[in-house]
PDB file of C-alpha atoms in Angstrom:
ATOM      1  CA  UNK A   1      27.282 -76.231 -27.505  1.00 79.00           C
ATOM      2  CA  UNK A   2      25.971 -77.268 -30.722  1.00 91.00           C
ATOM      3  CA  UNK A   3      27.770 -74.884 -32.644  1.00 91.00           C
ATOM      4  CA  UNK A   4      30.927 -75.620 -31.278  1.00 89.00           C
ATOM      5  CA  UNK A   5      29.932 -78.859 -31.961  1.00 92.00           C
ATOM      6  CA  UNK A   6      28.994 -78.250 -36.122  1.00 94.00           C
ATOM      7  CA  UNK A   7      32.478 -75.802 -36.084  1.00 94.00           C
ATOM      8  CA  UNK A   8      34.283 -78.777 -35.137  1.00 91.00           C
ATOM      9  CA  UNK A   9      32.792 -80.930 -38.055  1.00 93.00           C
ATOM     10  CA  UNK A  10      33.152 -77.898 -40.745  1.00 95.00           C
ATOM     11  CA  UNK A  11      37.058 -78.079 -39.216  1.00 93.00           C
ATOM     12  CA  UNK A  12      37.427 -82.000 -40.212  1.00 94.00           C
ATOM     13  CA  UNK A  13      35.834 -80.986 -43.711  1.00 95.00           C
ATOM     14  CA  UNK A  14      38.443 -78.227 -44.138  1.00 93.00           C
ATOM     15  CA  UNK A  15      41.503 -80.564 -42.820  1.00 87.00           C
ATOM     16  CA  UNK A  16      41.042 -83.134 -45.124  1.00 90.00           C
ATOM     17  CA  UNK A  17      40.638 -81.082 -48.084  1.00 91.00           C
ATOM     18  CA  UNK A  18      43.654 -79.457 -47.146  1.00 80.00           C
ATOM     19  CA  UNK A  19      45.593 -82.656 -46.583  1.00 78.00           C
ATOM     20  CA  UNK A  20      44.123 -83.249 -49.492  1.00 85.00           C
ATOM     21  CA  UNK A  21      45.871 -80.001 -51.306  1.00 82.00           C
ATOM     22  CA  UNK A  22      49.606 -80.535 -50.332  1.00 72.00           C
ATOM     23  CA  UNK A  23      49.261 -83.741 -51.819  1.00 77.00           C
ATOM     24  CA  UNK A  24      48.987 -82.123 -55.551  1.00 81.00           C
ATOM     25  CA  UNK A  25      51.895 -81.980 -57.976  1.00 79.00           C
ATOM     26  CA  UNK A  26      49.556 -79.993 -60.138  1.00 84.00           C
ATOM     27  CA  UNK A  27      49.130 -75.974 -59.124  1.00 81.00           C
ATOM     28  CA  UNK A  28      45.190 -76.121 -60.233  1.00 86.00           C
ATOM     29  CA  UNK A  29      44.262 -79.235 -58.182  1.00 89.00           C
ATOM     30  CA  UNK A  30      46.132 -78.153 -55.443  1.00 85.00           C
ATOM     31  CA  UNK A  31      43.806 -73.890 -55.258  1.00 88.00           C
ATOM     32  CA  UNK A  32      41.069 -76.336 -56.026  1.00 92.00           C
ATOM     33  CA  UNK A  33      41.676 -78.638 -52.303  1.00 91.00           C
ATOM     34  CA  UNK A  34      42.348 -74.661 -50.996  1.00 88.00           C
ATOM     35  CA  UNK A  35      38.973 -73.497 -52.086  1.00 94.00           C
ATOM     36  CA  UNK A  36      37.144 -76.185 -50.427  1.00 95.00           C
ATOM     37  CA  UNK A  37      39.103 -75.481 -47.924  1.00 94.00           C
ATOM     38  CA  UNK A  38      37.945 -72.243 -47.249  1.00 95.00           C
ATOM     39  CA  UNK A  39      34.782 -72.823 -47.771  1.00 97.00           C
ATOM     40  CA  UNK A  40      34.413 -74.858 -44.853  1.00 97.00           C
ATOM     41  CA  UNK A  41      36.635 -72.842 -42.689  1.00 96.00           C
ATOM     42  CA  UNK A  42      34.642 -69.855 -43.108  1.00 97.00           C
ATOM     43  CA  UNK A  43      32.027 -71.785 -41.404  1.00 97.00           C
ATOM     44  CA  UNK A  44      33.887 -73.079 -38.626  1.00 97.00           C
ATOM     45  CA  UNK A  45      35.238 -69.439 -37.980  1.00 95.00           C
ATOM     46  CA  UNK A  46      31.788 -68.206 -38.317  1.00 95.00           C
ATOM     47  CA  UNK A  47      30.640 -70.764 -35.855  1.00 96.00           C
ATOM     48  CA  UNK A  48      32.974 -70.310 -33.104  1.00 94.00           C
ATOM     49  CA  UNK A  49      32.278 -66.535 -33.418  1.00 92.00           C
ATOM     50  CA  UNK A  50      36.370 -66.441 -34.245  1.00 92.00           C
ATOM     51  CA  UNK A  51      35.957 -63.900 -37.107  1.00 90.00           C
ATOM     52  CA  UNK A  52      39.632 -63.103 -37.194  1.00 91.00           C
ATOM     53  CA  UNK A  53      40.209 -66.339 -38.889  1.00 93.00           C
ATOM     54  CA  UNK A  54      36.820 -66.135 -40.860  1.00 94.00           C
ATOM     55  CA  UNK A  55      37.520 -63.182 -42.887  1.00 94.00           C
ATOM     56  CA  UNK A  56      40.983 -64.376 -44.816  1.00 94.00           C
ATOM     57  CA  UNK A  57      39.348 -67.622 -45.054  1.00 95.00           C
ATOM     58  CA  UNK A  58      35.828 -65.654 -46.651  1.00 96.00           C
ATOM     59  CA  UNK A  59      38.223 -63.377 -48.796  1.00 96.00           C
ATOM     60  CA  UNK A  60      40.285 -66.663 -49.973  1.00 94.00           C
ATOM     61  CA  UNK A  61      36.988 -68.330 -51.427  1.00 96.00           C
ATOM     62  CA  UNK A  62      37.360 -65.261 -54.276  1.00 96.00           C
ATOM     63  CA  UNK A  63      40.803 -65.312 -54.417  1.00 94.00           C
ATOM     64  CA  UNK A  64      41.304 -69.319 -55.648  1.00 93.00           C
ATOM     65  CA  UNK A  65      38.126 -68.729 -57.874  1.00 94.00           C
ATOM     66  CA  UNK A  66      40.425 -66.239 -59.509  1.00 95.00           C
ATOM     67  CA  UNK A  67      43.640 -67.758 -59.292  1.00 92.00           C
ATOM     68  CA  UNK A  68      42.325 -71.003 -60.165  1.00 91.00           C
ATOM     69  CA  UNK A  69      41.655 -69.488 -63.753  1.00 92.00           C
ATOM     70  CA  UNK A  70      45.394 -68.376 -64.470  1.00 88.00           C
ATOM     71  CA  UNK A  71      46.302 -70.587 -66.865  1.00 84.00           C
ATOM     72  CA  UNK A  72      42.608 -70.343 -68.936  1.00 90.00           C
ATOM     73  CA  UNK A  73      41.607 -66.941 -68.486  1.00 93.00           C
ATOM     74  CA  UNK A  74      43.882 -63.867 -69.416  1.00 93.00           C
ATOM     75  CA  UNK A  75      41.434 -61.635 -67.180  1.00 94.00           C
ATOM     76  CA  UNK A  76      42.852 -63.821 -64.034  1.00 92.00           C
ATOM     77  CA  UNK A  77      46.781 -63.019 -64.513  1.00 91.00           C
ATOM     78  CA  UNK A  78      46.714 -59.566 -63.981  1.00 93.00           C
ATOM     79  CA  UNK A  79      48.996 -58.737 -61.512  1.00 92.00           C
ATOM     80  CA  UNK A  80      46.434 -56.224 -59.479  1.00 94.00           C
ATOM     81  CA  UNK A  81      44.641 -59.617 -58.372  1.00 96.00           C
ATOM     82  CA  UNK A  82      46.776 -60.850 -55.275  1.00 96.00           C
ATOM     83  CA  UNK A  83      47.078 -56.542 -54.883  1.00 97.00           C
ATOM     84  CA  UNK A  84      43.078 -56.648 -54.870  1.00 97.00           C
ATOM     85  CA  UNK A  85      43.086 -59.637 -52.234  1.00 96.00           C
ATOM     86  CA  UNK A  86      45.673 -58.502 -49.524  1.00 96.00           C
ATOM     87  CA  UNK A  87      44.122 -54.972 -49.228  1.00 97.00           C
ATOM     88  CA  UNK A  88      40.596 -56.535 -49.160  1.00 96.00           C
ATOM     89  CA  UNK A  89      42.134 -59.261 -46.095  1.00 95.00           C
ATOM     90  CA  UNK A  90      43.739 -55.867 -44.159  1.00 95.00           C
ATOM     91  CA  UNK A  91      40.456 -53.441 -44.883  1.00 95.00           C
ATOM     92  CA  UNK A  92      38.061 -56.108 -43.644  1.00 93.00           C
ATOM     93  CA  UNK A  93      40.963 -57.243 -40.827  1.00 91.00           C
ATOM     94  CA  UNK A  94      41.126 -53.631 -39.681  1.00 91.00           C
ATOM     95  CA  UNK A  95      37.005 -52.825 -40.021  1.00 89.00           C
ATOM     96  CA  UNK A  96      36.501 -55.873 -37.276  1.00 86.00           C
ATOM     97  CA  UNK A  97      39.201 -55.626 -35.289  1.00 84.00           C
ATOM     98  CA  UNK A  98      38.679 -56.680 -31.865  1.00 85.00           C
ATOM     99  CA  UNK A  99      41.545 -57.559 -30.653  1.00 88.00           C
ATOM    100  CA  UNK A 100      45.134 -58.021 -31.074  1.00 90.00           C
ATOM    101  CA  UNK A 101      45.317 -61.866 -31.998  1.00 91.00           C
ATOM    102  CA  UNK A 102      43.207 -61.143 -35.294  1.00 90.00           C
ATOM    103  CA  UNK A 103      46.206 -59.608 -37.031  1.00 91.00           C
ATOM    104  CA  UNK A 104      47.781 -63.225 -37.086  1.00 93.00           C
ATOM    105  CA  UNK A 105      45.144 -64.737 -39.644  1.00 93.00           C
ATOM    106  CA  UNK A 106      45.236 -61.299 -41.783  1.00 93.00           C
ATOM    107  CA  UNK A 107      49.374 -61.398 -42.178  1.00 94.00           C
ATOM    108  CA  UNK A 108      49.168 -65.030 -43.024  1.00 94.00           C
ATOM    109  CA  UNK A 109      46.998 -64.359 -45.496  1.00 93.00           C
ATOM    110  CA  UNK A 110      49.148 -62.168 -47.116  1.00 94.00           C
ATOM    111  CA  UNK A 111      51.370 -65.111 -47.504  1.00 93.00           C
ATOM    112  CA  UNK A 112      48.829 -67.281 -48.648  1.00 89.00           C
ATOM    113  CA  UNK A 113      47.842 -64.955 -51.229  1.00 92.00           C
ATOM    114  CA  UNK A 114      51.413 -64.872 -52.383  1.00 91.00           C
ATOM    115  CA  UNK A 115      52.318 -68.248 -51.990  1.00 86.00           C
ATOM    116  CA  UNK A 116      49.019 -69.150 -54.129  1.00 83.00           C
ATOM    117  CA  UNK A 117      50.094 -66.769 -56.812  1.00 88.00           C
ATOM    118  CA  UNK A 118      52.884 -68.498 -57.444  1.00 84.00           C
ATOM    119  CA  UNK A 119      53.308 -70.805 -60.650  1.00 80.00           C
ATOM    120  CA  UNK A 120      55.188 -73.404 -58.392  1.00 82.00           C
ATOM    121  CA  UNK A 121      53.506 -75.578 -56.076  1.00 76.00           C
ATOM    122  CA  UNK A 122      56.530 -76.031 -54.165  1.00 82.00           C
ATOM    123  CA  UNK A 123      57.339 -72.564 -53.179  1.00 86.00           C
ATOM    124  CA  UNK A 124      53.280 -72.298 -52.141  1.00 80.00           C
ATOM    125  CA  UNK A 125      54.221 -75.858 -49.773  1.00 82.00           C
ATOM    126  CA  UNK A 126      57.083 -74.086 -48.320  1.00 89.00           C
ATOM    127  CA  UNK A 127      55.599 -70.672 -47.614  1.00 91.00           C
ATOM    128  CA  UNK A 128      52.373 -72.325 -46.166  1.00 87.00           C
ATOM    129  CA  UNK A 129      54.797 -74.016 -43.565  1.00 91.00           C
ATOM    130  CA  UNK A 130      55.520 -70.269 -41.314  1.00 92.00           C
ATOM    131  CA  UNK A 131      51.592 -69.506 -42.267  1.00 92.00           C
ATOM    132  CA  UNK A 132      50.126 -72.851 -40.636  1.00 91.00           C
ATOM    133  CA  UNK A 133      52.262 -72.075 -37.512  1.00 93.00           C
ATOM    134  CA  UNK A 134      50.802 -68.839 -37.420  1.00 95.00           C
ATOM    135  CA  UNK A 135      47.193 -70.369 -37.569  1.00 93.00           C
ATOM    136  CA  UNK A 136      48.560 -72.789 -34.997  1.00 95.00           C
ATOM    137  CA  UNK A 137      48.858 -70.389 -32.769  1.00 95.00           C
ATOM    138  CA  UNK A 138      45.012 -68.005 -33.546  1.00 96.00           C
ATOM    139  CA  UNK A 139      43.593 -71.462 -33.076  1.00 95.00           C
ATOM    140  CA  UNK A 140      44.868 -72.001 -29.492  1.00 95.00           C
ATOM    141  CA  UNK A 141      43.422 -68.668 -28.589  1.00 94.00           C
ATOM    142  CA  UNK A 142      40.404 -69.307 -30.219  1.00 93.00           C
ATOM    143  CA  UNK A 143      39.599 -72.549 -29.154  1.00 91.00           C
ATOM    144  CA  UNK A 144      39.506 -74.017 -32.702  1.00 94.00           C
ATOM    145  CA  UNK A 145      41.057 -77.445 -31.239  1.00 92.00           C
ATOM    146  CA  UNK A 146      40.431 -78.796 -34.973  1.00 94.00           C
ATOM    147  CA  UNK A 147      42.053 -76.249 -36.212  1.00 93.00           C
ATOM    148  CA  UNK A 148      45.250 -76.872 -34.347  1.00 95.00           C
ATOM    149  CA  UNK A 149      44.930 -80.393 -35.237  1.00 94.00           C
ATOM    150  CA  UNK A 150      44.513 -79.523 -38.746  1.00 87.00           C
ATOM    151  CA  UNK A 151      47.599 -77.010 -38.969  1.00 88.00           C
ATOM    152  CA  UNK A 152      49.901 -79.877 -36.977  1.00 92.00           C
ATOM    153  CA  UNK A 153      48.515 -82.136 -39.990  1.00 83.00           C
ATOM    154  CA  UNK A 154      49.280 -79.325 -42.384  1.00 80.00           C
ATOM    155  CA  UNK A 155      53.038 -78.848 -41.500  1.00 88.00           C
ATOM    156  CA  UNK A 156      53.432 -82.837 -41.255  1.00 88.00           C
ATOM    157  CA  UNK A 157      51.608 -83.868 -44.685  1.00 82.00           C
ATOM    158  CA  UNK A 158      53.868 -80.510 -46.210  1.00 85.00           C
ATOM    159  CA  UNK A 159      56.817 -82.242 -44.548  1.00 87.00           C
ATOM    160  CA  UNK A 160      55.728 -85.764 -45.772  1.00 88.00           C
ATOM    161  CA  UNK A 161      55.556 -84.389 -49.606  1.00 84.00           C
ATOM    162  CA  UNK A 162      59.162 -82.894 -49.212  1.00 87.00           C
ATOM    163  CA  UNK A 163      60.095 -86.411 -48.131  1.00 90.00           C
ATOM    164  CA  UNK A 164      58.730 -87.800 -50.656  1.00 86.00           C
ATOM    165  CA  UNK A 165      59.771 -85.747 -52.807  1.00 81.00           C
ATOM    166  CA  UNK A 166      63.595 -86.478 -51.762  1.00 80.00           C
ATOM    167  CA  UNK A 167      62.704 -90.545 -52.113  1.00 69.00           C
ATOM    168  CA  UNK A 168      61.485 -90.121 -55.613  1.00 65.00           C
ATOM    169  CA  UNK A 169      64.009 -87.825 -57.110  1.00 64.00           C
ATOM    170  CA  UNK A 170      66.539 -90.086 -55.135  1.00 55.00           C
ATOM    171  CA  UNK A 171      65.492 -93.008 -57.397  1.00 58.00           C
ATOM    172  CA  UNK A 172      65.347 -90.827 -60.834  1.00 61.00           C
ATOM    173  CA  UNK A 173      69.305 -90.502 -60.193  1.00 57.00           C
TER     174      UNK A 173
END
């Protein structure tokens, strides 16, 4: 019961970093709200024994350290990085598979992975939309109810940039 309980508070640390994220105009800030992100997730996955969703979240801690450094370091925009970060998600994925359900976290990663590669924060908002619906739906099986809090929270505060978005371009014209 008391790990439940400390998955739970690692989930609240994770959502608000990530509410946090979508929130960024800038690409950096917005890998840096992702890495914290992941950080706690890890532990809440690791908690709740859900490993499925651990292991993207593990493998994303590396992959924002690296994409992070795009725009400083040359050695981070090599295009074998998001390669090096997908097959790493689906070799671990595949090592601990224990059921069918895991795949979900794994593909969204892929996205993710994508979606953070990208020089355009928008296109990474609008990709992470199909991937939080696909956590949605790991963290019902899983019993991660802060996780399906957090992914509601996701799609709304993506939706609630986009809106904003609209208002503020709206008044440029």
């Amino acid at each position: 019961m008391k790990l439940q309980i400390i998955a739970q508070l690692l989930g609240l640390g994770a959502m608000a970093s990530l509410f946090m994220s979508y929130q960024q105009t800038e690409r950096r800030k917005l890998i840096a709200g992702k890495l914290c992100a992941d950080l706690f997730w890890t532990a809440h996955y690791l908690c709740l024994g859900a490993y499925g969703g651990m292991i993207p979240n593990f493998v994303g801690i590396f992959r924002e350290l690296v994409f992070i450094n795009r725009e400083q370091k040359k050695w981070a925009n090599f295009m074998f990085w998001p390669i090096v970060f997908i097959l790493l998600n689906w070799g671990l994925g595949i090592r601990s598979f224990k059921a069918p359900i895991n795949i979900l976290p794994i593909a969204a990663s892929t996205f993710v992975t994508l979606s953070l590669w990208l020089r355009k924060p928008k296109l990474t908002k609008i990709i992470s939309v199909p991937v939080s619906v696909v956590f949605l739906i790991y963290d019902l099986f899983v019993g991660s109810y802060v996780g399906v809090v957090n992914e509601s929270i996701a799609i709304f505060s993506i939706f609630l940039y986009f809106i904003k978005e609209g208002v503020t371009s709206h008044d440029k014209e």
